[in-house]
Tab-separated table of C-alpha atoms in Angstrom:
chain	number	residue	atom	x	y	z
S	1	UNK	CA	309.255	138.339	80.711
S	2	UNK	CA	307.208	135.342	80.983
S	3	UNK	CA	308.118	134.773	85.098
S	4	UNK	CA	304.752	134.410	86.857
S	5	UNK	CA	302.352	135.052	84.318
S	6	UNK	CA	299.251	132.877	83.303
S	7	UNK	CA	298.666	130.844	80.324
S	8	UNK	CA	295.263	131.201	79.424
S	9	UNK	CA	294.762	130.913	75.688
S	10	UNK	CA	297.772	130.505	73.191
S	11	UNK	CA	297.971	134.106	72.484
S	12	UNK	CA	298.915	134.953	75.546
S	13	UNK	CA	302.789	134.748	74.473
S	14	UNK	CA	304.047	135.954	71.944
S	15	UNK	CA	305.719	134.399	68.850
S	16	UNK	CA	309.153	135.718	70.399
S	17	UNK	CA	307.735	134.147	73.858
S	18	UNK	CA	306.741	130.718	72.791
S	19	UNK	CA	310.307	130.611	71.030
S	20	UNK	CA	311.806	131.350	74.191
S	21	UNK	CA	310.028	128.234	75.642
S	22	UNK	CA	310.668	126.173	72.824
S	23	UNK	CA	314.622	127.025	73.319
S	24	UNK	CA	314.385	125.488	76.380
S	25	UNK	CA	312.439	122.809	75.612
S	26	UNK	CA	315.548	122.050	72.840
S	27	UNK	CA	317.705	122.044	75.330
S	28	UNK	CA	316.026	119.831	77.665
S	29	UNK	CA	316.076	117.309	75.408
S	30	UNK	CA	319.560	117.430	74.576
S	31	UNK	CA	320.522	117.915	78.324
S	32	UNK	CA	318.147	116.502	80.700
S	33	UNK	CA	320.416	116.168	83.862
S	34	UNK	CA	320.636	119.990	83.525
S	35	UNK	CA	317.168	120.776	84.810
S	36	UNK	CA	316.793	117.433	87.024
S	37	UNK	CA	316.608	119.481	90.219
S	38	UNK	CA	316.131	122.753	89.044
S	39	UNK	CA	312.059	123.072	90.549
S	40	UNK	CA	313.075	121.721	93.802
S	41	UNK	CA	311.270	122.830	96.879
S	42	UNK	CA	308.206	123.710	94.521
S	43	UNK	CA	305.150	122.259	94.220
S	44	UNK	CA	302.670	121.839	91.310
S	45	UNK	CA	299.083	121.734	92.063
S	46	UNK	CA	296.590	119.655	89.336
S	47	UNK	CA	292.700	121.121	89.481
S	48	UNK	CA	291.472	118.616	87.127
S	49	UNK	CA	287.808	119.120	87.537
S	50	UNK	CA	286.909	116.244	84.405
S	51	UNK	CA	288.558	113.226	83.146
S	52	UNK	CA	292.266	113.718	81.589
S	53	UNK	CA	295.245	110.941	81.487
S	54	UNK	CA	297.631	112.493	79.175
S	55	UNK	CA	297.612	116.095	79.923
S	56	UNK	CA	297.506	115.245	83.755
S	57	UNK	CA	300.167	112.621	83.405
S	58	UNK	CA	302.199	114.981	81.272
S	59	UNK	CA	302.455	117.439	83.825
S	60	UNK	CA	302.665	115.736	86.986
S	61	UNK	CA	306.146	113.590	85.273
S	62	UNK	CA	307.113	116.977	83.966
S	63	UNK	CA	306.943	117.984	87.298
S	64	UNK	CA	308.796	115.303	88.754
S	65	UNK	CA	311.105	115.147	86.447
S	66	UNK	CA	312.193	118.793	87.413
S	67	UNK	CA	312.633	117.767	90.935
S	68	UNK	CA	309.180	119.352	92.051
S	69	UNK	CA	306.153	117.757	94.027
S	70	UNK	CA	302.686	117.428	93.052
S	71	UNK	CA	299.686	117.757	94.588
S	72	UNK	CA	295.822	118.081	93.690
S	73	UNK	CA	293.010	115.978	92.314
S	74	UNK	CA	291.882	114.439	89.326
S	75	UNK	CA	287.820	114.278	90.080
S	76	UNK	CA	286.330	117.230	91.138
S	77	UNK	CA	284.059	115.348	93.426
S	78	UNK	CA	287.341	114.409	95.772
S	79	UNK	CA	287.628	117.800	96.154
S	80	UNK	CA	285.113	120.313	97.791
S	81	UNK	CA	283.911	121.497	94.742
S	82	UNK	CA	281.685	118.534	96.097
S	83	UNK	CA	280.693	120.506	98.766
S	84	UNK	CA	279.809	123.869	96.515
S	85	UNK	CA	282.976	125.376	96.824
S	86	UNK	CA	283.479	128.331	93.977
S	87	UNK	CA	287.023	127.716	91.571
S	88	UNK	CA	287.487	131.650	92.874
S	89	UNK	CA	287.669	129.959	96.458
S	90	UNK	CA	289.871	126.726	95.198
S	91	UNK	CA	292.363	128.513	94.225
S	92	UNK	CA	292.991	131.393	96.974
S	93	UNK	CA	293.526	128.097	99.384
S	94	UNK	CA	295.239	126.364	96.565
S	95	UNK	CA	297.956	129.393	95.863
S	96	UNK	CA	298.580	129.052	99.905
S	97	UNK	CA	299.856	125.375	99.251
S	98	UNK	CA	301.594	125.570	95.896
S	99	UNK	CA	303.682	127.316	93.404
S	100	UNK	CA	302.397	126.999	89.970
S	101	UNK	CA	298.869	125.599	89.191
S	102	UNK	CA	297.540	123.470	86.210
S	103	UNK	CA	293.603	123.609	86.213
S	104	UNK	CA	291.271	121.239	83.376
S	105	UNK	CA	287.541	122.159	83.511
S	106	UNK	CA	284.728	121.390	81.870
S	107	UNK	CA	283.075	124.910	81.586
S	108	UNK	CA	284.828	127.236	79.118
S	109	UNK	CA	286.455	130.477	81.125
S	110	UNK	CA	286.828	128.752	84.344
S	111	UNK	CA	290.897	128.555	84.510
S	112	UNK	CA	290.920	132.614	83.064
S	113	UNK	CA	288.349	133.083	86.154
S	114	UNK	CA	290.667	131.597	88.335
S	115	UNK	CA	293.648	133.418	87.333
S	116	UNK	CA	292.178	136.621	88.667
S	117	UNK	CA	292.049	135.860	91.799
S	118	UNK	CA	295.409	133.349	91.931
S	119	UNK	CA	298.845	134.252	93.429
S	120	UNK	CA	300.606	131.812	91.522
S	121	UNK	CA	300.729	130.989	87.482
S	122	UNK	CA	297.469	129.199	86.297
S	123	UNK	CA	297.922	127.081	83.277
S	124	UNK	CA	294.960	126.145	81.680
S	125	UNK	CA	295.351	122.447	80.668
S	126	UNK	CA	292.066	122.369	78.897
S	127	UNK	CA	288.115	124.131	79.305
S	128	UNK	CA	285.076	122.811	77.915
S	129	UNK	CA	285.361	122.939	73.715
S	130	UNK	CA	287.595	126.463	74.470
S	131	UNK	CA	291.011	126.225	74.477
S	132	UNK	CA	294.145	124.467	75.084
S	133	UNK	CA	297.375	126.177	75.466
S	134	UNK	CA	299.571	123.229	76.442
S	135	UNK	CA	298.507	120.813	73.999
S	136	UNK	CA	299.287	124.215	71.095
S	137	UNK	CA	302.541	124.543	72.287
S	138	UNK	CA	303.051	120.837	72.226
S	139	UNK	CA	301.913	121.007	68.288
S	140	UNK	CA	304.275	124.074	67.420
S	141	UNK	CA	306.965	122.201	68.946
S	142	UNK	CA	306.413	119.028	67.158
S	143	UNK	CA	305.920	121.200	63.899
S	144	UNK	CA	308.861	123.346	64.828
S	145	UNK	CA	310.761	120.004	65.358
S	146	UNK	CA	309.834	117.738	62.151
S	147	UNK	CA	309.371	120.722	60.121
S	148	UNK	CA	311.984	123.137	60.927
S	149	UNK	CA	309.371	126.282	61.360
S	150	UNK	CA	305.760	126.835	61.380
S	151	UNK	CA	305.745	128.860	58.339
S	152	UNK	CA	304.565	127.680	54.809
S	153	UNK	CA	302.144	125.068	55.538
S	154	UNK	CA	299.357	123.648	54.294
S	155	UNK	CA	297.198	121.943	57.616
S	156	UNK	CA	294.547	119.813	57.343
S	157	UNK	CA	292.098	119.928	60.589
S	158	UNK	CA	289.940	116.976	60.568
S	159	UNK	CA	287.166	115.667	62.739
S	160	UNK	CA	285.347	117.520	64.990
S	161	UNK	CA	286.165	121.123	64.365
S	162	UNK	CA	283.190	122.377	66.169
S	163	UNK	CA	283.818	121.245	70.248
S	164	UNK	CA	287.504	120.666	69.477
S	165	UNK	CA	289.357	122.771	71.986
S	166	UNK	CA	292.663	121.837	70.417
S	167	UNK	CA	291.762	123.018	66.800
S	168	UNK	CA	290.610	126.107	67.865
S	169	UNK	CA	293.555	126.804	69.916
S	170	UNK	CA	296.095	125.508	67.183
S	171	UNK	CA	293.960	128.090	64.554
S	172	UNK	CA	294.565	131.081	66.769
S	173	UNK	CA	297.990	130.380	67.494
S	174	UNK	CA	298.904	129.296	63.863
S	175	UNK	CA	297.519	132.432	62.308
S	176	UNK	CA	300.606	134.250	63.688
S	177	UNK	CA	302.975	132.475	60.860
S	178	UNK	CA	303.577	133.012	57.225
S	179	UNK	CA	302.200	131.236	54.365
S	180	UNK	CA	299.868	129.370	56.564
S	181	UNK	CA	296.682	127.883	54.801
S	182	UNK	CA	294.118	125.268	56.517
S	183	UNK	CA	291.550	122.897	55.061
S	184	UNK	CA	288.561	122.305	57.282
S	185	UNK	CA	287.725	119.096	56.969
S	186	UNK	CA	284.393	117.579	58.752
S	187	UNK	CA	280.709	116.928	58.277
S	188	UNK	CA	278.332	119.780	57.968
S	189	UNK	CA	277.475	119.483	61.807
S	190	UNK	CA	280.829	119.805	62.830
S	191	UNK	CA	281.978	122.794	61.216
S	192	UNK	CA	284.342	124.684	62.923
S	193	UNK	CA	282.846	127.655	64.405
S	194	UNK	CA	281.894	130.584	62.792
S	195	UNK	CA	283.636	133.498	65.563
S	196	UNK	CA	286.974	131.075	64.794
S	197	UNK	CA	286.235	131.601	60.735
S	198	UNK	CA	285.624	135.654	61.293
S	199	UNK	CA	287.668	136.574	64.386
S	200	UNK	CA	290.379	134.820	63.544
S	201	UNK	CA	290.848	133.350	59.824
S	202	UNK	CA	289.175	136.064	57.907
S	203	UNK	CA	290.551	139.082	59.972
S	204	UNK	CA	293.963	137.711	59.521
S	205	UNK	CA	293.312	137.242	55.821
S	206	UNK	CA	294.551	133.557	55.882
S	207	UNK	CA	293.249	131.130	53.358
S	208	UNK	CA	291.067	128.260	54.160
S	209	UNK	CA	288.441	126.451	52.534
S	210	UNK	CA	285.579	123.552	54.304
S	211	UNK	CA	285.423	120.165	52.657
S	212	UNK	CA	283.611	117.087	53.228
S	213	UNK	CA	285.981	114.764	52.264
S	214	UNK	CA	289.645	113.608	53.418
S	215	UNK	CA	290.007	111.581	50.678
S	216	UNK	CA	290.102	114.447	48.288
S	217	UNK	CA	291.783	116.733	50.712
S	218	UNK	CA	295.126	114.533	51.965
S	219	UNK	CA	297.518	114.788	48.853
S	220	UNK	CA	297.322	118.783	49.392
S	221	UNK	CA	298.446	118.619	52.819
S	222	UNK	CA	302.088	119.216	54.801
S	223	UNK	CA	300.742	118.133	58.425
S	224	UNK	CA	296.974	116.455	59.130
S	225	UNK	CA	295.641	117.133	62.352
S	226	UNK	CA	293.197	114.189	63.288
S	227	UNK	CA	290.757	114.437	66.350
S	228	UNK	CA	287.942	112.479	67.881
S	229	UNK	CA	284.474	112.673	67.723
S	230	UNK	CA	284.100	113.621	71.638
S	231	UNK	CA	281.130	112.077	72.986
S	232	UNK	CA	280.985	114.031	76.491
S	233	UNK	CA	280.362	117.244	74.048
S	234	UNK	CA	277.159	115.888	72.851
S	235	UNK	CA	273.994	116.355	73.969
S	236	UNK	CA	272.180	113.026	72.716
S	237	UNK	CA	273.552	109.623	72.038
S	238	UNK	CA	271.685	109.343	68.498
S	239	UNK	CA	274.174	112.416	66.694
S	240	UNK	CA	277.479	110.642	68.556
S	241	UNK	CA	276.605	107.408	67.200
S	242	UNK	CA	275.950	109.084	63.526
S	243	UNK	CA	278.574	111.157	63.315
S	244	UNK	CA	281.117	109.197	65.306
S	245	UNK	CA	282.893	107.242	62.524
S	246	UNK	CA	282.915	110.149	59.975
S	247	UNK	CA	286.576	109.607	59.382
S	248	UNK	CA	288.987	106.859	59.483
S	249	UNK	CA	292.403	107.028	58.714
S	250	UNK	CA	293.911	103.655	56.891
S	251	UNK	CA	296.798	102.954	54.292
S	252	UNK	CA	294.258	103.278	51.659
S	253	UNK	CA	294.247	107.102	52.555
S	254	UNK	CA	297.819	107.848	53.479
S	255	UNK	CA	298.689	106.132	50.126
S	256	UNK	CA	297.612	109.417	48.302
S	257	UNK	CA	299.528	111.835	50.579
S	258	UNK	CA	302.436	113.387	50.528
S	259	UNK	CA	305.426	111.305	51.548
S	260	UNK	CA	306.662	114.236	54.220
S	261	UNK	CA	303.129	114.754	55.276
S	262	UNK	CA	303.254	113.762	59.133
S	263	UNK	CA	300.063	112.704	60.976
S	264	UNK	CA	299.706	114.616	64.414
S	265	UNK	CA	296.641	113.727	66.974
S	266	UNK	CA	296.097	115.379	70.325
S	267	UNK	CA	295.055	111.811	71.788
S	268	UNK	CA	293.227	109.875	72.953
S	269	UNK	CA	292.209	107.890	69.222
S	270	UNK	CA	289.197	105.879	69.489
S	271	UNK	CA	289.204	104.014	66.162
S	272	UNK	CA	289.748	107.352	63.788
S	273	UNK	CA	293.171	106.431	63.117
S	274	UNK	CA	293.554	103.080	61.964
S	275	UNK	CA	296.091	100.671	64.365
S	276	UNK	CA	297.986	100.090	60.790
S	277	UNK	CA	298.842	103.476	60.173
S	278	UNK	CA	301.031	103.358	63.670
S	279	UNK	CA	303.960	102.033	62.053
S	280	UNK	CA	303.951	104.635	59.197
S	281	UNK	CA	307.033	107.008	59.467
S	282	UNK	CA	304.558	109.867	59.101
S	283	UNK	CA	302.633	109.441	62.322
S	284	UNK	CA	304.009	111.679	64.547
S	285	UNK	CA	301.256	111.618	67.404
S	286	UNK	CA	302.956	108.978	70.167
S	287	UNK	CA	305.853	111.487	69.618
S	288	UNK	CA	304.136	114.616	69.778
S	289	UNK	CA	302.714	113.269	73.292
S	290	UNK	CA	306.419	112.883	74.598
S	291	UNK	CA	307.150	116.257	73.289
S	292	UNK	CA	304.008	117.597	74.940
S	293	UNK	CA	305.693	116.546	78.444
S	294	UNK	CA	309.061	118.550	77.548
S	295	UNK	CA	307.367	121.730	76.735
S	296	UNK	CA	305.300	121.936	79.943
S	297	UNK	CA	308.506	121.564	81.272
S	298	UNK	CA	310.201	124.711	79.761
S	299	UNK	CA	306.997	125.977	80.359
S	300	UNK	CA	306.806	125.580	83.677
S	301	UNK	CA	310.451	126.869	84.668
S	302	UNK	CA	309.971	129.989	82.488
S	303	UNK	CA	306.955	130.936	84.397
S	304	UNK	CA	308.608	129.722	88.108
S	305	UNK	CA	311.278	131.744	86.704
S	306	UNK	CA	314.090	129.332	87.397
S	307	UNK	CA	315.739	129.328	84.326
């Protein structure tokens, strides 16, 4: 029973759990006026302690869009975290005021931290170069959608493997399917981690391999997972500016992939996908971002329990 659990880390649910969700999310789409009042009289409270547009956005219209309220902040200094104020602290008051809670932070652990002393579900929409659930379950479902299942695939993770809270999250939660295989594509400095290669790859005994190069890589792959070079995860200016434009994907790439490979990105691009590639019927990520706001819907019922 998923009712008034947290979502911490993707494998939190399991692969009978996330299907659950995913049902629901089907269903939304096909029948929206369905859940149009279904959250109302409860209240959604955003803790988004850094910068975020899409994954606060997505929630707060997911939200709405259920027939719930919103409250919260989206800078930590509007809030009295300003003041010194502990998360632990944040969200006892917080859990007086609201029914479900989605917290971002820049320090990896802080959401789990604040799950054990909540009263209400914590999602955590993002911590530090950790995790992030909500953007996984967005990428199963848009997998799951264009794909038909999450087995058999070959996924190319490209970019910056080593802060990228997405790609470690979509690792863990991928290495729950058959057939899977990844290619690790990014420079030397941005390797993916090593506790993600031996806690997680190797102990499930699922193939991978590090490259270099995407141009070698792309016409082995079923779904290529593009991210940024994040700048706020560096420490000095001089690596961001030598690393930043590692990759670029153009036509000159996607020429030599497959013609069902589909192009996901968790957002936002700065220039690693090329503006020409946005009319190719394989990029998938301005999709996948709608899809992200119907599965925090289902998610967010399941765990109100109100469906």
């Amino acid at each position: 029973m998923i009712k008034g659990r947290h979502l911490i880390e993707p494998m939190d649910f399991t692969i009978e759990e996330l299907e659950e969700i995913f049902e629901v999310a089907d269903d939304i789409i096909k029948n929206p006026e369905k859940y149009t009042d279904i959250c109302k009289g409860k209240i959604l409270a955003t803790l988004f302690y850094e910068p975020s547009t899409r994954t606060r956005l997505s929630f707060e219209s997911a939200m709405l869009r259920l027939g719930g309220n919103i409250i919260g902040f989206s800078d930590a200094n509007s809030s009295s975290v300003s003041k010194g104020e502990s998360i632990a602290d944040t969200i006892r008051t917080v859990s007086c005021y609201a029914d479900i809670a989605a917290i971002r932070h820049p320090k990896e652990g802080a959401p789990k931290v604040a799950s054990f002393y909540s009263n209400i579900p914590v999602i955590n929409a993002g911590d530090g170069g950790h995790q992030h659930p909500t953007q996984t379950l967005t990428d199963l479902l848009t997998i799951r959608t264009i794909k038909g299942s999450c087995n058999n695939l070959t996924i190319g993770l490209c970019g910056d493997l080593r802060f990228g809270r997405t790609v470690h999250s979509l690792i863990k939660a991928m290495s729950r399917y058959e057939n899977i295989k990844f290619i690790l594509i990014s420079p030397n400095e941005l390797k993916i981690p090593e506790y993600i290669k031996s806690e997680v790859l190797r102990k499930n005994n699922i193939e991978f391999e590090e490259v270099e190069s995407l141009e070698d890589s792309i016409n082995k792959l079923d779904i290529l997972y593009m991210t940024r070079v994040q700048k706020e995860r560096f420490f000095n200016e001089e690596d961001y500016v030598r690393l930043k434009d590692s990759y670029i994907l153009d036509s000159e790439k996607m020429a030599k992939a497959k013609d069902d490979m589909i192009v996901l990105h968790p957002l936002p691009r700065v220039n690693e996908i090329s503006y020409e590639i946005d009319n190719d019927p394989r990029a998938y990520y301005f999709k996948q971002a709608k899809l992200g706001m119907y599965v925090r819907m289902a998610l967010m019922v399941k765990l109100l329990g109100v469906c």
